[in-house]
CSV table of C-alpha atoms in Angstrom, one decimal:
chain,number,residue,atom,x,y,z
W,1330,GLN,CA,-0.1,0.0,0.1
W,1331,VAL,CA,1.4,3.4,-1.1
W,1332,GLN,CA,1.5,6.2,1.5
W,1333,LEU,CA,2.5,9.8,1.6
W,1334,VAL,CA,3.6,11.4,4.8
W,1335,GLU,CA,4.2,15.1,5.2
W,1336,SER,CA,6.5,16.6,7.7
W,1337,GLY,CA,8.0,19.9,8.5
W,1338,GLY,CA,4.9,21.9,9.4
W,1339,GLY,CA,4.8,24.1,12.5
W,1340,LEU,CA,4.8,27.7,13.8
W,1341,ALA,CA,6.6,30.3,11.9
W,1342,GLN,CA,6.9,34.2,12.3
W,1343,PRO,CA,5.8,36.4,9.5
W,1344,GLY,CA,8.9,36.7,7.1
W,1345,GLY,CA,10.1,33.5,8.5
W,1346,SER,CA,10.9,30.1,6.6
W,1347,LEU,CA,9.7,26.5,6.8
W,1348,THR,CA,10.5,23.5,4.6
W,1349,LEU,CA,8.0,20.8,4.1
W,1350,SER,CA,8.9,17.4,3.2
W,1351,CYS,CA,6.7,14.5,1.7
W,1352,ALA,CA,8.0,11.0,1.7
W,1353,VAL,CA,6.4,8.3,-0.5
W,1354,SER,CA,6.6,4.8,0.7
W,1355,GLY,CA,5.3,1.3,-0.5
W,1356,SER,CA,5.6,-0.7,-3.6
W,1357,LEU,CA,5.1,1.2,-6.9
W,1358,PHE,CA,6.3,1.4,-10.4
W,1359,SER,CA,6.6,5.1,-11.0
W,1360,ILE,CA,5.6,8.6,-9.7
W,1361,GLY,CA,4.2,11.2,-12.0
W,1362,ILE,CA,3.5,14.8,-11.2
W,1363,MET,CA,3.9,15.8,-7.5
W,1364,ARG,CA,2.1,18.6,-6.0
W,1365,TRP,CA,1.5,20.6,-2.8
W,1366,TYR,CA,-1.8,21.8,-2.0
W,1367,ARG,CA,-3.3,23.8,1.0
W,1368,GLN,CA,-6.6,24.4,2.6
W,1369,THR,CA,-8.1,26.6,5.2
W,1370,PRO,CA,-11.4,26.1,7.0
W,1371,GLY,CA,-14.3,26.8,4.9
W,1372,LYS,CA,-12.3,27.1,1.7
W,1373,GLN,CA,-11.4,24.9,-1.2
W,1374,ARG,CA,-8.2,23.0,-1.3
W,1375,GLU,CA,-5.7,25.2,-3.3
W,1376,LEU,CA,-2.9,24.0,-5.7
W,1377,VAL,CA,0.3,25.7,-4.4
W,1378,ALA,CA,2.9,24.1,-6.5
W,1379,SER,CA,3.6,21.3,-8.8
W,1380,ILE,CA,6.8,19.6,-10.4
W,1381,THR,CA,6.8,16.9,-13.1
W,1382,THR,CA,10.3,15.4,-12.7
W,1383,THR,CA,13.4,15.8,-10.6
W,1384,ASP,CA,14.5,18.8,-12.8
W,1385,GLY,CA,11.3,19.1,-14.6
W,1386,PRO,CA,8.9,22.1,-15.0
W,1387,THR,CA,7.5,23.6,-12.0
W,1388,ASN,CA,4.2,25.7,-11.6
W,1389,TYR,CA,3.2,28.0,-8.6
W,1390,ALA,CA,0.1,29.7,-7.5
W,1391,ASP,CA,0.4,33.5,-8.0
W,1392,SER,CA,0.1,34.0,-4.2
W,1393,VAL,CA,3.3,32.2,-3.6
W,1394,LYS,CA,5.4,32.8,-6.7
W,1395,GLY,CA,8.9,34.2,-5.8
W,1396,ARG,CA,8.6,32.8,-2.2
W,1397,PHE,CA,8.1,29.1,-2.3
W,1398,THR,CA,10.1,26.5,-4.3
W,1399,ILE,CA,9.2,23.0,-5.0
W,1400,SER,CA,11.7,20.2,-5.6
W,1401,ARG,CA,12.0,16.5,-5.7
W,1402,ASP,CA,14.6,13.9,-5.6
W,1403,ASN,CA,14.9,10.4,-7.3
W,1404,ARG,CA,14.0,8.7,-3.8
W,1405,LYS,CA,10.5,9.5,-3.8
W,1406,MET,CA,10.6,12.6,-1.8
W,1407,VAL,CA,9.0,16.1,-2.7
W,1408,TYR,CA,9.9,19.3,-0.8
W,1409,LEU,CA,8.3,22.8,-0.4
W,1410,GLN,CA,10.7,25.5,0.7
W,1411,MET,CA,8.6,28.4,1.9
W,1412,ASN,CA,10.3,31.8,2.4
W,1413,SER,CA,8.8,35.3,3.4
W,1414,LEU,CA,5.9,33.5,5.0
W,1415,LYS,CA,2.8,35.7,5.5
W,1416,PRO,CA,-0.1,35.2,7.8
W,1417,GLU,CA,-2.3,34.1,4.8
W,1418,ASP,CA,-0.2,31.2,4.2
W,1419,THR,CA,-1.6,29.6,7.3
W,1420,ALA,CA,-3.2,26.5,6.3
W,1421,VAL,CA,-2.9,22.5,6.3
W,1422,TYR,CA,-0.6,21.7,3.5
W,1423,TYR,CA,-1.0,18.4,1.6
W,1424,CYS,CA,1.2,16.3,-0.6
W,1425,ASN,CA,-0.2,14.9,-3.6
W,1426,ALA,CA,1.3,12.5,-6.2
W,1427,ASP,CA,0.2,10.7,-9.3
W,1428,ILE,CA,1.5,7.1,-8.8
W,1429,ARG,CA,1.4,4.2,-11.3
W,1430,LEU,CA,1.4,0.9,-9.1
W,1431,ARG,CA,2.5,-1.4,-11.7
W,1432,LEU,CA,3.6,-1.4,-15.4
W,1433,GLY,CA,0.6,-0.7,-17.4
W,1434,SER,CA,-1.7,0.4,-14.6
W,1435,PRO,CA,-3.2,3.8,-14.8
W,1436,LEU,CA,-1.8,6.9,-12.6
W,1437,THR,CA,-4.0,7.4,-9.7
W,1438,ALA,CA,-3.9,10.5,-7.3
W,1439,ASN,CA,-2.7,9.9,-3.8
W,1440,TRP,CA,-2.8,12.2,-0.9
W,1441,GLY,CA,-0.9,12.6,2.5
W,1442,GLN,CA,-2.7,13.4,5.7
W,1443,GLY,CA,-1.5,16.9,5.8
W,1444,THR,CA,0.6,19.2,7.9
W,1445,GLN,CA,-0.4,22.4,9.7
W,1446,VAL,CA,1.6,25.6,8.9
W,1447,THR,CA,0.6,28.5,11.0
W,1448,VAL,CA,2.3,31.9,10.6
W,1449,SER,CA,1.9,34.3,13.2
W,1450,SER,CA,3.8,36.9,15.5
């Protein structure tokens, strides 16, 4: 069974930094696009950033461009470096990955359990 586990959330001051990590575990064939989403109470989950391959194209929400950086390695990890944090970045952050379990099987979306990020002085 594939699992995604986020870590690195917590409390940061405005202007501070945090780095989120997401580890994919379990037996699988390949991982496609990896993404970070965030959600605040009463709002829809928002796509924050995505990355295709280890050095592949990245995309960011306008609200985080220039402040957040998504990266991944070849060991089934994806990261989100968050700089110049603002109170409005406060949310639960979720890792998402398109995973192919076996050769020839379809890509399926998989989610982590989320990690809380709070930006406050």
